[in-house]
Short mmCIF file of C-alpha atoms in Angstrom, two decimals:
data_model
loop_
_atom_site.label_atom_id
_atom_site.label_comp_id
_atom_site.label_asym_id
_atom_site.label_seq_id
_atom_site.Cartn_x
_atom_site.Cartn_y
_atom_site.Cartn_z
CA UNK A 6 -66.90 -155.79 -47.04
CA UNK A 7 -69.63 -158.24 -46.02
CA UNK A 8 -71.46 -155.04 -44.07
CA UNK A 9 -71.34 -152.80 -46.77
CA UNK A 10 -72.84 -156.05 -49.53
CA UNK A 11 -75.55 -156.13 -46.60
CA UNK A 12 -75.86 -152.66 -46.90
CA UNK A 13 -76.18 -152.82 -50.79
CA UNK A 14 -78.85 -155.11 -50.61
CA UNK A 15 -80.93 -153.12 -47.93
CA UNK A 16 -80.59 -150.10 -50.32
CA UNK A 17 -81.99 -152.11 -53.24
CA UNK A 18 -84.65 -153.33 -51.40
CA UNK A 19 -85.71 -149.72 -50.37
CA UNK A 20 -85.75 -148.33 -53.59
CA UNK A 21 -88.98 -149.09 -54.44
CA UNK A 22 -91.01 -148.62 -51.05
CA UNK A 23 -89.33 -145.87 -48.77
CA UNK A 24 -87.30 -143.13 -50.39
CA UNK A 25 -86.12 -141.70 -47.08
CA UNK A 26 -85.16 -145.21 -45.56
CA UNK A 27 -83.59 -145.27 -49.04
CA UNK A 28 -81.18 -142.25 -48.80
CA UNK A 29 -80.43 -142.73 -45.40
CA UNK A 30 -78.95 -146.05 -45.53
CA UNK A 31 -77.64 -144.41 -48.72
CA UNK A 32 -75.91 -142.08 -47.26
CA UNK A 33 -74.09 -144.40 -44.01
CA UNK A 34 -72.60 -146.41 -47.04
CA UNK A 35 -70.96 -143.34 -48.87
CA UNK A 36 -69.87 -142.67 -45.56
CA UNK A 37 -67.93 -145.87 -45.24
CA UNK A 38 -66.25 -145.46 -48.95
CA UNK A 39 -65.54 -142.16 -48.21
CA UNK A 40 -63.80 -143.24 -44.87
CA UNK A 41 -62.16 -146.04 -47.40
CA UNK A 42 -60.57 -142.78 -49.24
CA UNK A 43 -62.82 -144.05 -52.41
CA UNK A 44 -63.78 -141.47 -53.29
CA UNK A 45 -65.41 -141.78 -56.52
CA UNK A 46 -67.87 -144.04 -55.41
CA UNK A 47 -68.86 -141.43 -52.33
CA UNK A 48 -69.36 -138.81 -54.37
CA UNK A 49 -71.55 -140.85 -56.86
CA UNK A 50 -73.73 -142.13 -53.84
CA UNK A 51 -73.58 -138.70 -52.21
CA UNK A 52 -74.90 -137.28 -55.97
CA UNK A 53 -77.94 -139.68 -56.15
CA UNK A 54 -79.32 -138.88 -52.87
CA UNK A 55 -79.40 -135.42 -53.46
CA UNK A 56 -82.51 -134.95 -54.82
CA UNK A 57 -84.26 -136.74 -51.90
CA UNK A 58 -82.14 -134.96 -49.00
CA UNK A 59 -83.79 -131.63 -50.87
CA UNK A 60 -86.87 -133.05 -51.20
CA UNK A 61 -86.94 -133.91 -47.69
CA UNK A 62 -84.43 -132.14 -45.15
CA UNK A 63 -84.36 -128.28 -44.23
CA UNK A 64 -82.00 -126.09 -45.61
CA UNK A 65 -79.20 -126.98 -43.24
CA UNK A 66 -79.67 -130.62 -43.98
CA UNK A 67 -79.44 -129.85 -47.80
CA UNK A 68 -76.89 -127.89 -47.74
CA UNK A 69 -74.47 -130.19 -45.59
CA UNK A 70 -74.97 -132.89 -48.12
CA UNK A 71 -73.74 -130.06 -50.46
CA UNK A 72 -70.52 -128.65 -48.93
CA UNK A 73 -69.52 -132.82 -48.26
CA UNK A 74 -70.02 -133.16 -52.01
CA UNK A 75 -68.16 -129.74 -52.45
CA UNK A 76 -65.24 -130.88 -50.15
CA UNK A 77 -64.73 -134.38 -52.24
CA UNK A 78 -64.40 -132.52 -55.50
CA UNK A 79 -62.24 -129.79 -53.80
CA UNK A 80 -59.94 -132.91 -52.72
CA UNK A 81 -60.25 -134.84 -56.23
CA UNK A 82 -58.99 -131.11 -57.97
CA UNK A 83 -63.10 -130.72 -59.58
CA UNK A 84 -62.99 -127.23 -58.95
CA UNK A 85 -65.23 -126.37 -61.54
CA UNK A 86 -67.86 -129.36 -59.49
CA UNK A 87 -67.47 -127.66 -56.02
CA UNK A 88 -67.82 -124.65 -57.04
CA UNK A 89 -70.97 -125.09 -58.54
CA UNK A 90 -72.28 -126.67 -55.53
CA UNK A 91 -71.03 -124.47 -53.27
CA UNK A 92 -73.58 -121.86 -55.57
CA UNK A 93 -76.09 -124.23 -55.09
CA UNK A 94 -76.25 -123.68 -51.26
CA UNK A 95 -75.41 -119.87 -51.39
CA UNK A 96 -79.36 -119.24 -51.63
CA UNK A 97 -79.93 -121.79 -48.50
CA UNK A 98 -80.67 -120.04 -45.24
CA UNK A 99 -78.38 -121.30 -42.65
CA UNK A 100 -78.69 -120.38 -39.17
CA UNK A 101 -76.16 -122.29 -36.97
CA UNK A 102 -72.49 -121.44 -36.59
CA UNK A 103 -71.58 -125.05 -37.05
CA UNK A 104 -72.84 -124.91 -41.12
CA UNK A 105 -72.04 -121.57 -41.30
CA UNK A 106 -68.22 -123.19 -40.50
CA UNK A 107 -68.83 -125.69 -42.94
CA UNK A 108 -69.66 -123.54 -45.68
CA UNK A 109 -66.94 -120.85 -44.74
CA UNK A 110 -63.76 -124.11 -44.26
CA UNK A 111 -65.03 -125.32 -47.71
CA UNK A 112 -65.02 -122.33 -49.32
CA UNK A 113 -61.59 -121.73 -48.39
CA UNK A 114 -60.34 -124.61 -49.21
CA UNK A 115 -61.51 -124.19 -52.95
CA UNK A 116 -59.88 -120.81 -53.13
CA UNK A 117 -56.33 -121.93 -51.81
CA UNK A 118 -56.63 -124.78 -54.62
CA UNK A 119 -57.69 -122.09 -57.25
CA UNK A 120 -54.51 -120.12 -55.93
CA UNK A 121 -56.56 -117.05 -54.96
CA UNK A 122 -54.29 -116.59 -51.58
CA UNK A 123 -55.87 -113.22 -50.91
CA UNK A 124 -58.95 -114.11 -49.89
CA UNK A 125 -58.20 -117.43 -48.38
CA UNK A 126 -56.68 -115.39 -45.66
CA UNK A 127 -59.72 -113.02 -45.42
CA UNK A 128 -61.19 -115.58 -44.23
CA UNK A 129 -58.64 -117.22 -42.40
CA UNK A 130 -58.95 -113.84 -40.20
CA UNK A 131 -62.11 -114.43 -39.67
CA UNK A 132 -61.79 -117.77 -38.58
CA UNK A 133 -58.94 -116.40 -35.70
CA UNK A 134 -61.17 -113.86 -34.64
CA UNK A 135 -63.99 -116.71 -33.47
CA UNK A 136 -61.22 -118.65 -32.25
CA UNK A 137 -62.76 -118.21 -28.70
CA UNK A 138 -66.14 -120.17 -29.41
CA UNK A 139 -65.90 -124.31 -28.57
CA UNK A 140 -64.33 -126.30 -31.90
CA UNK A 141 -65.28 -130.17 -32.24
CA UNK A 142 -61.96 -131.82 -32.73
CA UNK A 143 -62.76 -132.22 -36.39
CA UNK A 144 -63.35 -128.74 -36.86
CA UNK A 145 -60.31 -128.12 -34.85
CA UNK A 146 -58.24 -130.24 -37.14
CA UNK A 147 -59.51 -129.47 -40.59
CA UNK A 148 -59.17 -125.57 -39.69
CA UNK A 149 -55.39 -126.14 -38.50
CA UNK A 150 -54.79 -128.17 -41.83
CA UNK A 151 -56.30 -124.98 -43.88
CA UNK A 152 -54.06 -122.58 -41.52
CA UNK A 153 -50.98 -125.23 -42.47
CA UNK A 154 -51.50 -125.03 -46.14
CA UNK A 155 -52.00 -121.49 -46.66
CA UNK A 156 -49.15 -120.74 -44.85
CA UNK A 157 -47.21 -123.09 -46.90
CA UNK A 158 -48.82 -121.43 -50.05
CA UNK A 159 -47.67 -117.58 -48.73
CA UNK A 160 -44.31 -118.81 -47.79
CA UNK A 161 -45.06 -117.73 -43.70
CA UNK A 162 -42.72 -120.58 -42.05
CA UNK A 163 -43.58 -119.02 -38.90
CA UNK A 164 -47.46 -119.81 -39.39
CA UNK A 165 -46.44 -123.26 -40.73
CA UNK A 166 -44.92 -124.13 -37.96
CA UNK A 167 -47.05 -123.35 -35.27
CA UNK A 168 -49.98 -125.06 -37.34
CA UNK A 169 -48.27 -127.96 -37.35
CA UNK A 170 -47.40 -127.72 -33.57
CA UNK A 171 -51.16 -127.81 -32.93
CA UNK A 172 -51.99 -130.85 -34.95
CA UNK A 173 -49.04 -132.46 -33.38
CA UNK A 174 -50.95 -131.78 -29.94
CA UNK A 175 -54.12 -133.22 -31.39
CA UNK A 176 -52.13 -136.55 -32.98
CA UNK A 177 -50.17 -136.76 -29.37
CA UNK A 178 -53.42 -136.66 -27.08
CA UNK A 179 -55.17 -139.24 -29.54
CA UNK A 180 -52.44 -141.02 -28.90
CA UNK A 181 -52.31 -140.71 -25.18
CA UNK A 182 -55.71 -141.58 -25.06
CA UNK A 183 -54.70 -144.38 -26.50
CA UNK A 184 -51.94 -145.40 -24.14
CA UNK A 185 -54.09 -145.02 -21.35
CA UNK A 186 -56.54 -147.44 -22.37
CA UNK A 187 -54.01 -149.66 -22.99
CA UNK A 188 -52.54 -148.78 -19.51
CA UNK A 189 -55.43 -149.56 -17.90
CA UNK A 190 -55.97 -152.91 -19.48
CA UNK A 191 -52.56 -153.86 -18.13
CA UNK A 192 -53.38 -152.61 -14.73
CA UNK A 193 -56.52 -155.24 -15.15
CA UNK A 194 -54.69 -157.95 -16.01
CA UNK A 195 -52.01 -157.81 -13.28
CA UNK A 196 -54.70 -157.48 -10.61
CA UNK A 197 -56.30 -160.48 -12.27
CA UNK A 198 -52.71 -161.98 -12.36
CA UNK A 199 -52.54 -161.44 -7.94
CA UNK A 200 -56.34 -162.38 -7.26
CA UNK A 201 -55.34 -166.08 -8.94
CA UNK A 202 -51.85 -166.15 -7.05
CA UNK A 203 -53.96 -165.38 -3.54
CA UNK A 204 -56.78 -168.12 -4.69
CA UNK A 205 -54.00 -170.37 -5.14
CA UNK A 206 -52.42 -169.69 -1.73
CA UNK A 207 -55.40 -170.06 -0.09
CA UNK A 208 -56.58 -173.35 -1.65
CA UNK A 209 -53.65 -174.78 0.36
CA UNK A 210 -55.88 -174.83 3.27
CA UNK A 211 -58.28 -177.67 3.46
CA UNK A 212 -60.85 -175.55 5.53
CA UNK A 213 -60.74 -172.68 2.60
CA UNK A 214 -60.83 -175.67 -0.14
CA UNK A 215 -64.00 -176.40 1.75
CA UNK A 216 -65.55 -173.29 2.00
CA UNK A 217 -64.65 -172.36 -1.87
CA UNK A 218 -66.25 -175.62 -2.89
CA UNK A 219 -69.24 -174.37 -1.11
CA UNK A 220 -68.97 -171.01 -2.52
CA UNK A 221 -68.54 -172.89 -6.02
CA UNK A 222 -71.22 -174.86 -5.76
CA UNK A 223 -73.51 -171.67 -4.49
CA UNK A 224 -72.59 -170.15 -7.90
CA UNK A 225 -73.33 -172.35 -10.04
CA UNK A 226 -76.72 -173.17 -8.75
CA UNK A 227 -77.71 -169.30 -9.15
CA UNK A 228 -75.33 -169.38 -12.81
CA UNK A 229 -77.79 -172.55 -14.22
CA UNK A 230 -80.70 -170.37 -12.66
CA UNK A 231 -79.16 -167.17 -14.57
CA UNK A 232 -78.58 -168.89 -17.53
CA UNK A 233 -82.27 -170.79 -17.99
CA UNK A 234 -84.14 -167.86 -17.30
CA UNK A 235 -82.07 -165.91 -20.12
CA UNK A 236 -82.81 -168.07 -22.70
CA UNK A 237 -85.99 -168.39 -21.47
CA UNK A 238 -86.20 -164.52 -22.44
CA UNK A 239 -84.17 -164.65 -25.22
CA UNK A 240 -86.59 -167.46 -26.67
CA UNK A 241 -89.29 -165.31 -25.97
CA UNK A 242 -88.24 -161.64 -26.99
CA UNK A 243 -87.35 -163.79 -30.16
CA UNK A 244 -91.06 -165.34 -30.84
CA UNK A 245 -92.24 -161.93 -30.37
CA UNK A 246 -89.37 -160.23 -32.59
CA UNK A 247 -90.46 -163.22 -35.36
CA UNK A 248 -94.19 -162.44 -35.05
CA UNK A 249 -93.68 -158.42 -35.12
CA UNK A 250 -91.73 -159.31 -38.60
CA UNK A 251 -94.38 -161.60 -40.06
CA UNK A 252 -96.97 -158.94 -39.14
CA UNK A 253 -95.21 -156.07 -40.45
CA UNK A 254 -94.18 -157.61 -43.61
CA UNK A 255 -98.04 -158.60 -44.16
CA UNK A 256 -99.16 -155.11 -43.26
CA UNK A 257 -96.31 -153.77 -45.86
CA UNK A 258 -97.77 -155.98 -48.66
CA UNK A 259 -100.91 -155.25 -47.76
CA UNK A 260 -100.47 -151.69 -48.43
CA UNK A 261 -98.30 -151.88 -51.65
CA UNK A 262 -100.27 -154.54 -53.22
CA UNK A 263 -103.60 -154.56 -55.13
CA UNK A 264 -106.44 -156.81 -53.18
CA UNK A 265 -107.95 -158.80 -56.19
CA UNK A 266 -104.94 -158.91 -58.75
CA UNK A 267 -102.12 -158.91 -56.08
CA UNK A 268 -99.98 -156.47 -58.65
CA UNK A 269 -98.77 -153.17 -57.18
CA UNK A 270 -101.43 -150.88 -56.11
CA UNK A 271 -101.98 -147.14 -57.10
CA UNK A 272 -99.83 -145.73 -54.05
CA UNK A 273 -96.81 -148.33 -54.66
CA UNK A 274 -96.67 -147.92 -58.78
CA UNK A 275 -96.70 -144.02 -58.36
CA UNK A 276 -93.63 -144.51 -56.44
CA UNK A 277 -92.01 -147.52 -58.83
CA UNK A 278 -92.40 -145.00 -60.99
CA UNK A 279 -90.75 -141.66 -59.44
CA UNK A 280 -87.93 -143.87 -58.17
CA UNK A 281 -87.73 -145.40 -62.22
CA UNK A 282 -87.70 -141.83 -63.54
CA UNK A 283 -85.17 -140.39 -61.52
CA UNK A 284 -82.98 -143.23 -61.87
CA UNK A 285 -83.18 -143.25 -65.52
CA UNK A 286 -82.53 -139.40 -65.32
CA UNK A 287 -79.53 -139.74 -62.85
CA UNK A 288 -77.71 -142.48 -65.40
CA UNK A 289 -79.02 -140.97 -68.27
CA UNK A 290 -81.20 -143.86 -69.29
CA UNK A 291 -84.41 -144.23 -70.95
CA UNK A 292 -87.50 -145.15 -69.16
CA UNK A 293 -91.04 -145.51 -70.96
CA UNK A 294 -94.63 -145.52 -69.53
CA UNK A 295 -97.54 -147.80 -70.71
CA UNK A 296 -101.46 -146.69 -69.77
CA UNK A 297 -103.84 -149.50 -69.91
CA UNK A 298 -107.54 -149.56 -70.30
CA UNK A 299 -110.71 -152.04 -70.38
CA UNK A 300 -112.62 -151.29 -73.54
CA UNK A 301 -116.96 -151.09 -72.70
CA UNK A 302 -115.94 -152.37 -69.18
CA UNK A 303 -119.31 -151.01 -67.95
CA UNK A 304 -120.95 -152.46 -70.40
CA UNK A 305 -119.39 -156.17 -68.77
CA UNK A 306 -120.25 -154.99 -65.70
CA UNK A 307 -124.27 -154.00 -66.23
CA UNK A 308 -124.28 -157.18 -68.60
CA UNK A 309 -122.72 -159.90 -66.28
CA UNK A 310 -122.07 -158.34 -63.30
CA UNK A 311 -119.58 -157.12 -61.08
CA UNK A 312 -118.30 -160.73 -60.14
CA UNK A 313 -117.36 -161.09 -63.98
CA UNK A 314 -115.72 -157.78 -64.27
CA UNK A 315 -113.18 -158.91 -61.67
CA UNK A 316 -112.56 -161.78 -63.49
CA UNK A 317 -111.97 -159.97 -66.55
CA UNK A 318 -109.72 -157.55 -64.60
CA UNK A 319 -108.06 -160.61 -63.52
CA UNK A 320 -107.14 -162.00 -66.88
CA UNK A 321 -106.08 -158.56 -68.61
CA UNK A 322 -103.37 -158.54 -65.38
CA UNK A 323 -102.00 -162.38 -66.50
CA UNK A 324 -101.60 -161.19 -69.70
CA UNK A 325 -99.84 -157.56 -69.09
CA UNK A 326 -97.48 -159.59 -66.23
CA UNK A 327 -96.95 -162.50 -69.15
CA UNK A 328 -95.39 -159.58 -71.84
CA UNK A 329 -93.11 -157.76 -69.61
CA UNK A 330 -89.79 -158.21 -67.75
CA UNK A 331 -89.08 -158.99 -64.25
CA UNK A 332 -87.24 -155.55 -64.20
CA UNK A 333 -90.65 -153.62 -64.65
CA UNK A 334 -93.68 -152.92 -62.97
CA UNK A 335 -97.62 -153.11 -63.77
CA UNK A 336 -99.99 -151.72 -61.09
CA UNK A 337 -103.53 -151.08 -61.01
CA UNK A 338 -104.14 -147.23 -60.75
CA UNK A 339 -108.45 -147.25 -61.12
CA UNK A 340 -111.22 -149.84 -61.48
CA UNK A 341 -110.37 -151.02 -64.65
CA UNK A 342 -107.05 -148.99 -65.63
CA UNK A 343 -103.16 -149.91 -65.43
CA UNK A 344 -100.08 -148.80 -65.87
CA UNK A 345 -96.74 -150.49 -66.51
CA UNK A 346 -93.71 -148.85 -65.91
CA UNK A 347 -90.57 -149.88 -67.93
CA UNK A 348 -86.59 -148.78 -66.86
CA UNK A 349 -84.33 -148.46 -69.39
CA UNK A 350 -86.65 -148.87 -72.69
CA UNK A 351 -86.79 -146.90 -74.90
CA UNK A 352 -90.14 -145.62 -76.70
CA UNK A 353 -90.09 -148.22 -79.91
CA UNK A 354 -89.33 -151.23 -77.73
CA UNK A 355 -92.45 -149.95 -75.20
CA UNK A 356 -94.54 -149.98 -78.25
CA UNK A 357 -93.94 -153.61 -79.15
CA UNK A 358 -94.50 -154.54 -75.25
CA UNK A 359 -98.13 -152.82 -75.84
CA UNK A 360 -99.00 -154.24 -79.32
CA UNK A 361 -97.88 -157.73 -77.69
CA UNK A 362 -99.95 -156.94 -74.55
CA UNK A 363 -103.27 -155.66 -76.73
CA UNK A 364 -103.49 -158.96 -79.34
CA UNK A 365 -102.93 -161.13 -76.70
CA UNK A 366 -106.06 -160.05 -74.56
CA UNK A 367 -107.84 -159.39 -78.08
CA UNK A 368 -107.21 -163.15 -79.52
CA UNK A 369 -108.89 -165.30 -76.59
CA UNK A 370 -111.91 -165.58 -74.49
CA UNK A 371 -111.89 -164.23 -70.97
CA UNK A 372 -113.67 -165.11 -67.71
CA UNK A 373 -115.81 -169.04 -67.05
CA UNK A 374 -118.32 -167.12 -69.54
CA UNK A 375 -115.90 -167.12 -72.36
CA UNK A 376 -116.32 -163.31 -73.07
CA UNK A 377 -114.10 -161.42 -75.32
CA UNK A 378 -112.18 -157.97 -74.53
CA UNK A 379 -109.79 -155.61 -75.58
CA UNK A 380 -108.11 -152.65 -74.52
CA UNK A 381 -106.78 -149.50 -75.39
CA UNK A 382 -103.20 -148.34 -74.69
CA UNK A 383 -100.87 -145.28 -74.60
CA UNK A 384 -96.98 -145.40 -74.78
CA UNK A 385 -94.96 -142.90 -74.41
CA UNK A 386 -91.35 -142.03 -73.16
CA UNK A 387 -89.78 -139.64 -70.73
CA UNK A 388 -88.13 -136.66 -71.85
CA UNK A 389 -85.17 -135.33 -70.20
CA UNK A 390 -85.77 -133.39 -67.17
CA UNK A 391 -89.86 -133.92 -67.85
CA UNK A 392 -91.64 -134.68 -63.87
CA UNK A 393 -93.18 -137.68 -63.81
CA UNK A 394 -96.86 -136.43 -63.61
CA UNK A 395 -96.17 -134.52 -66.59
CA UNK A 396 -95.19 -137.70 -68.15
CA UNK A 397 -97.98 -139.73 -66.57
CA UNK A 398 -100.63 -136.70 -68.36
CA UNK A 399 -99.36 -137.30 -72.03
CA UNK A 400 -99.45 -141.03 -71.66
CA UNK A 401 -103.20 -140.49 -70.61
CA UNK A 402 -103.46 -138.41 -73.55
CA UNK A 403 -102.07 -141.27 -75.87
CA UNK A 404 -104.98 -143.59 -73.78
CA UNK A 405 -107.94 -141.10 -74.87
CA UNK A 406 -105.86 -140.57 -78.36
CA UNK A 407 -106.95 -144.73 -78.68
CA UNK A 408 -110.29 -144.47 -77.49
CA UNK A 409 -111.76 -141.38 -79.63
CA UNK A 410 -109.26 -143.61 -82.79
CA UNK A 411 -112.51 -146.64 -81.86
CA UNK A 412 -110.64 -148.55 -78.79
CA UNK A 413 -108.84 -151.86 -79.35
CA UNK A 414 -105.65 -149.32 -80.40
CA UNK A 415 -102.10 -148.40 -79.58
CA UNK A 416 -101.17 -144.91 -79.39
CA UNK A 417 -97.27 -143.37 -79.13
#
């Protein structure tokens, strides 16, 4: 329990910065439900990775996470689910006999649960004539269990019976593996058991007490030695460990975060907001976009200069961080634009967020010159199925919508 809450967290964390490191973490902890026999939450987790193991895996790679998905559903009686992502993979290209197995074991399995017996065997034929070519142990067992239940499905006892033979062969040699482990432990212990019955023998003898004192003593000189120059190590490999951390965490903020407002920059609120909008699309949630922009910022800059143009960037950013929650995200995409992304909102509550935002920075002075400002703003929320650059192009159109409306303006 305590690994998979450490998991959890390391998942949440990922979210926002690396969407690989993301699914593949992802993916070890629907392993460990699925292990578990929860099911439900493997196939959710398996479900909301899906998009990224597409986006970046090869066909094979896709359509594994597929057929696993498929087989879940098969076993939770979704047959209507797996077979619409066993579809999904049909137009894959798959070149190795291992996911070729995969896709062939799954698909059979569905059609003995739909009852169509015919063609479950068709391709239990199949599968004895490549009974010749090296089976994992896995594929070994989950064929046999197929061969079981289709045989118990046609009434053939015969077949029944000799698939069960076989995984009784497989159970007995896990087994036997077992036992010889355990043998061998025992065989440990009882030569432990005579090496401390000959010590003791030969302790009798003062000359051998002597010489094992020596011995002793021999030891744990070179045991002290052993031990001081491994924490020595350990000390160091740990200084360096805790230096490599502090230098890669200030290298990762370094590249997610803006130099002069310390918000997220362009390349981390891109991907805040891809990971927002498929989130909100995967639970069905709404998710809104705000577009932010310095009115005459130019103007400040030819005026006062460039030194007071950073200031004034630096007081619109207090005020957009001051109107919005914890739970979303403002970044600085140009020299004087923003955008704020906002999970589960909805368009009319985005709209008071940007009103807020604009009177605000409208109703005081900015900068150690006391200068006023305003901006313009476009709000807008994402449709169903709409890709986030398509979403990030109307909210720019709501932003020049404000402008050519005179500036100082809200547009949805």
């Amino acid at each position: 329990m305590l690994a998979e809450e450490q998991l959890q967290r390391a998942i949440n964390e990922l979210t926002n910065y690396n969407e690989q490191e993301w699914y593949i973490a992802t993916d070890i902890l629907a392993q460990a439900y699925e292990a578990q026999g929860n099911y439900q939450k493997a196939i959710m987790l398996y479900n909301s990775i899906l998009p990224a193991v597409i986006k970046y895996e090869d066909d094979e790679g896709s359509a594994y996470l597929l057929f696993k998905i498929a087989q879940i559903n098969i076993q939770l009686n979704e047959l209507q689910e797996a077979k619409q992502y066993l579809n999904q993979a049909r137009d894959l290209t798959l070149n190795s006999e291992w996911i070729k197995f995969i896709q062939s074991i799954t698909t059979a399995e569905w059609l003995i649960k739909k009852g169509r017996l015919d063609e479950a065997e068709l391709l239990y034929l199949d599968f004895e004539q490549n009974s010749s070519q090296v089976w994992s142990v896995d594929s070994l067992t989950r064929f046999l269990e197929f061969k079981r239940e289709l045989a118990v499905q046609k009434s053939n006892y015969q077949q029944e019976a000799l698939a069960q033979r076989e995984l009784l062969k497989i159970a007995d040699k896990k087994v036997q593996e077992i036992a010889d482990n355990t043998l061998l432990s025992q065989r440990l212990a009882f030569d432990w058991e005579q090496q401390k019955r000959e010590i003791t023998r030969l302790k009798e003898s003062s000359e051998v007490k002597e010489q094992l004192l020596n011995l002793a003593n021999e030891k744990a000189f070179w045991q002290i030695a052993s031990l001081l120059f491994s924490i020595g190590l350990i000390l160091i490999l740990a200084y360096i460990t805790y230096k490599q951390t502090q230098h890669k965490q200030r290298f990762k903020t370094l590249a997610l975060k803006d130099e002069l407002t310390d918000i997220a920059n362009r390349r981390a609120i891109f991907a805040f907001k891809y990971n927002a909008i498929k989130k909100s699309e995967f639970l069905g949630s709404a998710c809104s976009l705000i577009v932010i922009d310095i009115d005459h910022f130019k103007q400040v800059n030819d005026t006062y200069g460039h030194d007071i143009g950073d200031e004034v960037i630096i007081s619109t950013v207090k005020f957009i961080e001051k109107n919005i929650r914890q739970t979303d995200c403002a970044g600085r995409v140009g020299g004087e634009e923003f955008l704020v992304v906002l999970p589960n909102t909805a368009l009319s509550f985005a709209h008071e967020v940007a009103q807020r935002i604009r009177e605000n920075i409208e109703n005081v002075t900015h900068t150690s010159l006391h200068i006023k400002s305003t901006v313009s703003i476009g709000v807008v929320e994402v449709k169903a199925g709409e890709a986030p650059k398509d979403a990030s192009r109307r909210a720019d159109e709501k932003l020049y919508a404000a402008k050519n409306a005179g500036r100082n303006k809200v547009m949805v």
